[in-house]
Short mmCIF file of C-alpha atoms in Angstrom, two decimals:
data_model
loop_
_atom_site.label_atom_id
_atom_site.label_comp_id
_atom_site.label_asym_id
_atom_site.label_seq_id
_atom_site.Cartn_x
_atom_site.Cartn_y
_atom_site.Cartn_z
CA MET A 541 34.37 38.54 -2.59
CA SER A 542 36.81 40.27 -0.30
CA PRO A 543 39.11 38.18 1.94
CA SER A 544 37.50 39.62 5.06
CA GLY A 545 34.05 38.76 3.75
CA TYR A 546 35.07 35.18 2.97
CA TYR A 547 36.62 34.58 6.41
CA ALA A 548 33.58 36.12 8.08
CA TRP A 549 31.35 33.72 6.13
CA ALA A 550 33.58 30.72 6.95
CA VAL A 551 33.31 31.20 10.73
CA ARG A 552 29.67 32.32 10.78
CA PRO A 553 27.44 29.79 12.65
CA ALA A 554 24.69 28.04 10.72
CA SER A 555 21.36 29.84 10.68
CA ALA A 556 18.26 28.42 12.36
CA ARG A 557 16.87 27.62 8.89
CA ASP A 558 20.01 25.66 7.93
CA VAL A 559 19.91 23.70 11.19
CA GLU A 560 16.25 22.87 10.65
CA ASN A 561 16.89 21.82 7.05
CA GLN A 562 19.69 19.51 8.18
CA ARG A 563 17.42 17.89 10.76
CA ILE A 564 14.67 17.36 8.17
CA LEU A 565 17.18 16.05 5.63
CA THR A 566 18.42 13.47 8.13
CA ARG A 567 14.87 12.18 8.59
CA ILE A 568 14.26 12.25 4.82
CA LYS A 569 17.27 10.01 4.27
CA GLU A 570 16.08 7.62 6.98
CA ILE A 571 12.60 7.31 5.44
CA HIS A 572 14.07 7.00 1.95
CA GLU A 573 16.40 4.19 3.01
CA ASP A 574 13.60 2.42 4.90
CA SER A 575 11.46 2.45 1.73
CA GLY A 576 14.20 0.81 -0.31
CA GLY A 577 15.02 4.08 -2.07
CA VAL A 578 11.74 4.42 -3.99
CA ILE A 579 9.76 7.21 -2.28
CA GLY A 580 9.58 10.51 -4.14
CA ALA A 581 8.83 14.00 -2.84
CA PRO A 582 4.98 13.75 -2.65
CA ARG A 583 4.94 10.59 -0.51
CA MET A 584 7.92 11.83 1.50
CA HIS A 585 5.99 15.01 2.28
CA GLU A 586 2.99 12.91 3.31
CA ASP A 587 5.09 10.77 5.67
CA LEU A 588 6.72 13.81 7.26
CA SER A 589 3.32 15.46 7.72
CA ILE A 590 2.03 12.31 9.44
CA GLU A 591 4.99 12.58 11.84
CA GLY A 592 3.97 16.14 12.71
CA GLU A 593 6.37 18.15 10.52
CA ARG A 594 4.94 21.41 9.19
CA LEU A 595 6.61 22.13 5.85
CA SER A 596 5.66 22.52 2.22
CA LEU A 597 5.98 19.98 -0.57
CA ASN A 598 8.30 22.38 -2.43
CA ARG A 599 10.69 22.48 0.51
CA VAL A 600 10.81 18.69 0.69
CA ALA A 601 11.37 18.44 -3.07
CA ARG A 602 14.15 21.05 -2.93
CA LEU A 603 15.98 19.32 -0.06
CA MET A 604 15.75 15.97 -1.84
CA ALA A 605 16.93 17.38 -5.20
CA VAL A 606 19.87 19.34 -3.79
CA ASN A 607 21.09 16.33 -1.83
CA GLY A 608 20.57 13.72 -4.55
CA VAL A 609 17.67 11.90 -2.87
CA GLN A 610 15.10 10.77 -5.43
CA GLY A 611 12.43 8.13 -5.91
CA TRP A 612 11.87 5.74 -8.79
CA PRO A 613 9.65 6.90 -11.69
CA ARG A 614 6.34 5.20 -12.41
CA LYS A 615 6.39 2.63 -15.20
CA LYS A 616 3.81 2.72 -17.99
CA GLY A 617 0.99 0.19 -17.95
CA ARG A 618 0.33 -2.47 -20.53
CA GLY A 619 -3.25 -1.55 -21.43
CA ARG A 620 -6.64 -3.06 -20.66
CA LYS A 621 -7.34 -6.68 -19.80
CA ARG A 622 -9.49 -8.90 -21.94
CA GLN A 623 -13.08 -9.42 -20.89
CA ALA A 624 -14.28 -12.62 -19.24
CA ALA A 625 -17.71 -14.26 -19.13
CA ARG A 626 -20.19 -12.80 -16.67
CA PRO A 627 -21.45 -15.21 -13.97
CA GLU A 628 -25.05 -14.99 -12.85
CA GLY A 629 -26.41 -13.82 -9.51
CA LEU A 630 -23.45 -11.72 -8.33
CA LYS A 631 -23.71 -7.95 -7.71
CA ASN A 632 -21.39 -4.99 -7.31
CA HIS A 633 -22.23 -3.72 -3.81
CA LEU A 634 -19.48 -1.08 -3.80
CA ALA A 635 -20.39 0.65 -7.07
CA ARG A 636 -16.91 2.24 -7.09
CA ASP A 637 -17.46 3.82 -3.67
CA PHE A 638 -14.08 3.07 -2.08
CA THR A 639 -14.72 5.07 1.09
CA ALA A 640 -15.59 3.51 4.44
CA ALA A 641 -16.67 5.28 7.61
CA GLU A 642 -15.64 2.42 9.89
CA PRO A 643 -13.13 -0.45 9.83
CA GLU A 644 -14.24 -3.96 8.89
CA THR A 645 -17.17 -2.79 6.76
CA LYS A 646 -15.66 -2.85 3.25
CA TRP A 647 -12.80 -5.06 2.06
CA VAL A 648 -11.38 -5.53 -1.43
CA THR A 649 -9.30 -8.44 -2.72
CA ASP A 650 -7.38 -9.30 -5.87
CA ILE A 651 -4.44 -11.31 -7.24
CA THR A 652 -1.21 -10.17 -8.87
CA GLU A 653 1.85 -12.01 -10.14
CA VAL A 654 5.53 -11.53 -9.34
CA THR A 655 8.25 -12.85 -11.65
CA THR A 656 11.22 -14.78 -10.24
CA THR A 657 14.00 -16.78 -11.90
CA GLU A 658 12.39 -19.89 -10.45
CA GLY A 659 8.98 -19.05 -11.97
CA LYS A 660 5.92 -16.93 -11.18
CA LEU A 661 4.72 -16.24 -7.64
CA PHE A 662 1.12 -15.14 -7.13
CA LEU A 663 0.02 -12.80 -4.35
CA CYS A 664 -3.55 -12.37 -3.08
CA VAL A 665 -4.36 -9.59 -0.61
CA VAL A 666 -7.40 -8.39 1.34
CA LEU A 667 -7.39 -4.62 1.91
CA ASP A 668 -9.59 -2.73 4.39
CA LEU A 669 -10.94 0.39 2.66
CA TYR A 670 -11.18 2.32 5.94
CA SER A 671 -7.61 1.92 7.19
CA LYS A 672 -5.93 0.87 3.89
CA LEU A 673 -4.29 -1.93 5.89
CA ILE A 674 -3.58 -5.29 4.26
CA VAL A 675 -5.58 -7.42 6.71
CA GLY A 676 -5.05 -10.69 4.85
CA TRP A 677 -2.58 -12.02 2.30
CA SER A 678 -1.42 -15.29 0.79
CA MET A 679 1.25 -16.33 -1.75
CA HIS A 680 1.52 -19.47 -3.88
CA HIS A 681 3.02 -20.67 -7.17
CA ARG A 682 -0.53 -21.34 -8.47
CA GLN A 683 -3.37 -18.82 -8.44
CA ASP A 684 -6.04 -21.24 -7.29
CA ARG A 685 -9.09 -20.82 -5.06
CA TYR A 686 -7.25 -22.19 -2.02
CA MET A 687 -4.78 -19.30 -2.14
CA VAL A 688 -7.53 -16.67 -2.05
CA ILE A 689 -9.40 -18.56 0.68
CA ARG A 690 -6.25 -18.51 2.85
CA ALA A 691 -5.98 -14.73 2.41
CA VAL A 692 -9.64 -14.33 3.42
CA GLU A 693 -9.19 -16.63 6.43
CA MET A 694 -6.25 -14.50 7.60
CA ALA A 695 -8.41 -11.36 7.38
CA VAL A 696 -11.27 -13.07 9.24
CA TRP A 697 -8.87 -14.28 11.94
CA GLN A 698 -7.82 -10.66 12.60
CA ARG A 699 -11.39 -9.33 12.52
CA THR A 700 -12.59 -7.92 15.86
CA SER A 701 -16.33 -7.94 15.04
CA SER A 702 -18.78 -10.52 13.74
CA GLN A 703 -20.77 -7.94 11.77
CA PRO A 704 -21.17 -8.53 7.99
CA VAL A 705 -18.36 -7.22 5.78
CA ILE A 706 -18.59 -6.52 2.06
CA LEU A 707 -15.70 -8.28 0.28
CA HIS A 708 -15.26 -7.00 -3.27
CA SER A 709 -13.28 -8.77 -6.02
CA ASP A 710 -13.17 -9.13 -9.78
CA ARG A 711 -14.87 -12.02 -11.59
CA GLY A 712 -11.89 -14.36 -11.72
CA ALA A 713 -12.54 -18.08 -11.52
CA GLN A 714 -11.00 -18.22 -8.05
CA PHE A 715 -13.61 -15.78 -6.71
CA THR A 716 -16.60 -17.31 -8.46
CA SER A 717 -15.74 -20.85 -7.32
CA GLY A 718 -18.14 -22.67 -5.02
CA ASP A 719 -15.51 -23.19 -2.30
CA TYR A 720 -14.74 -19.47 -2.16
CA GLN A 721 -18.39 -18.44 -2.07
CA ARG A 722 -19.13 -20.99 0.68
CA ALA A 723 -16.18 -19.67 2.71
CA LEU A 724 -17.58 -16.15 2.46
CA LYS A 725 -21.04 -17.20 3.61
CA PHE A 726 -19.61 -19.22 6.50
CA ASN A 727 -17.67 -16.17 7.74
CA ASN A 728 -20.55 -13.68 7.29
CA LEU A 729 -18.92 -11.92 4.33
CA ILE A 730 -21.00 -10.40 1.52
CA SER A 731 -19.63 -11.20 -1.93
CA SER A 732 -19.36 -8.19 -4.25
CA MET A 733 -17.94 -8.37 -7.77
CA SER A 734 -16.83 -6.01 -10.52
CA ALA A 735 -18.59 -5.70 -13.85
CA VAL A 736 -17.06 -7.63 -16.74
CA GLY A 737 -14.07 -5.83 -18.24
CA HIS A 738 -14.13 -2.96 -15.72
CA CYS A 739 -10.87 -3.11 -13.77
CA SER A 740 -11.62 0.33 -12.28
CA ASP A 741 -14.41 -1.31 -10.26
CA ASN A 742 -11.61 -2.71 -8.08
CA ALA A 743 -9.29 0.29 -8.36
CA ALA A 744 -8.37 0.35 -4.66
CA CYS A 745 -6.76 -3.08 -4.77
CA GLU A 746 -5.20 -2.46 -8.17
CA GLY A 747 -3.78 0.75 -6.75
CA PHE A 748 -2.05 -1.09 -3.91
CA PHE A 749 -0.50 -3.55 -6.37
CA GLY A 750 0.74 -0.64 -8.47
CA ILE A 751 2.43 0.95 -5.47
CA LEU A 752 3.91 -2.39 -4.34
CA LYS A 753 5.48 -3.00 -7.74
CA ARG A 754 6.59 0.59 -8.26
CA GLU A 755 8.20 0.86 -4.84
CA ARG A 756 9.59 -2.63 -4.40
CA VAL A 757 9.02 -5.46 -6.91
CA ASN A 758 10.01 -3.69 -10.14
CA TYR A 759 13.47 -2.90 -8.76
CA ARG A 760 14.30 -6.37 -7.44
CA ARG A 761 15.54 -9.45 -9.23
CA TYR A 762 14.25 -12.44 -7.29
CA ARG A 763 16.19 -15.66 -7.76
CA THR A 764 13.65 -17.88 -5.99
CA ARG A 765 10.02 -17.71 -4.93
CA ASP A 766 11.10 -17.85 -1.27
CA GLU A 767 13.21 -14.74 -1.80
CA ALA A 768 10.21 -12.95 -3.32
CA ARG A 769 7.94 -14.12 -0.48
CA SER A 770 10.35 -12.76 2.12
CA ASP A 771 10.67 -9.37 0.40
CA ILE A 772 6.91 -8.96 -0.14
CA PHE A 773 6.25 -9.94 3.49
CA ASP A 774 8.78 -7.28 4.54
CA TYR A 775 7.04 -4.64 2.40
CA ILE A 776 3.54 -5.42 3.69
CA GLU A 777 4.24 -5.96 7.39
CA ARG A 778 7.29 -3.77 7.95
CA PHE A 779 6.62 -0.84 5.62
CA HIS A 780 3.05 -0.54 4.27
CA ASN A 781 0.94 -1.55 7.29
CA PRO A 782 2.98 0.45 9.86
CA ARG A 783 2.77 3.48 7.57
CA MET A 784 -1.01 3.14 7.26
CA ARG A 785 -1.33 2.80 11.05
CA ARG A 786 0.64 6.02 11.55
CA ARG A 787 -1.60 7.79 9.02
CA LEU A 788 -4.72 6.49 10.75
CA ALA A 789 -3.44 7.60 14.17
CA LYS A 790 -2.75 11.07 12.76
CA GLN A 791 -6.27 11.29 11.34
CA ASP A 792 -7.75 10.23 14.69
CA GLN A 793 -5.75 12.94 16.48
CA GLN A 794 -6.95 15.61 14.06
CA PHE A 795 -10.56 14.43 14.39
CA SER A 796 -10.31 14.47 18.21
CA ALA A 797 -8.86 17.97 18.13
CA ILE A 798 -11.81 19.18 16.04
CA LEU A 799 -14.34 17.59 18.41
CA ASN A 800 -12.66 19.10 21.48
CA ARG A 801 -12.57 22.66 20.16
CA PRO A 802 -14.31 25.12 22.54
#
């Protein structure tokens, strides 16, 4: 390169493309930091699209790679769970149909465990299949029926309608217990349960747990159960639910735009 060419390049103002890339990169770093440093290019592209940015996945991936912004890789699973005995008189009302046309029509629930130095902490959530919001959750050092009932009661407390809701779970002892089934009937909830040994029958809830652990739990070392509770609360209420609300608002805007077309 000639000296004149170098000095001309050094004083040349940034192009419109460079300015736009810098603006997008600033927002990418903000979202990445807010997620705890776990979001990769696909989910970053999804979040930016929800915010109204019009750009390709390749552009997002390139900006992240060039500037050293990367998510955490997915860990491999441990294989299939062992089968349990099948209780009588309980049906699978979802039949692996995890779509919902309206909120508060289909919920799914399940339990997962989180390891701490103090011992295990169990988390039960209730997820609305329409909005993907966690509408109810509960944590305890024992995975008993009272923990899952508290999660259901939280979801019922936030419910805006008294119409029946299908609540799908696996066939764990907590969900087949008499107290749990009576709580569902009292709150006008229809019990739905997976087939024996078919974890994919509750894939929506399992999927949320996978994302929670991949984006937060697997990269933390919790000293106490209270520390784990605080961090999981932060993920659900400060990160996951607000993100799902933004996605839902974006979908509503797009649907309204289609309806209002001349």
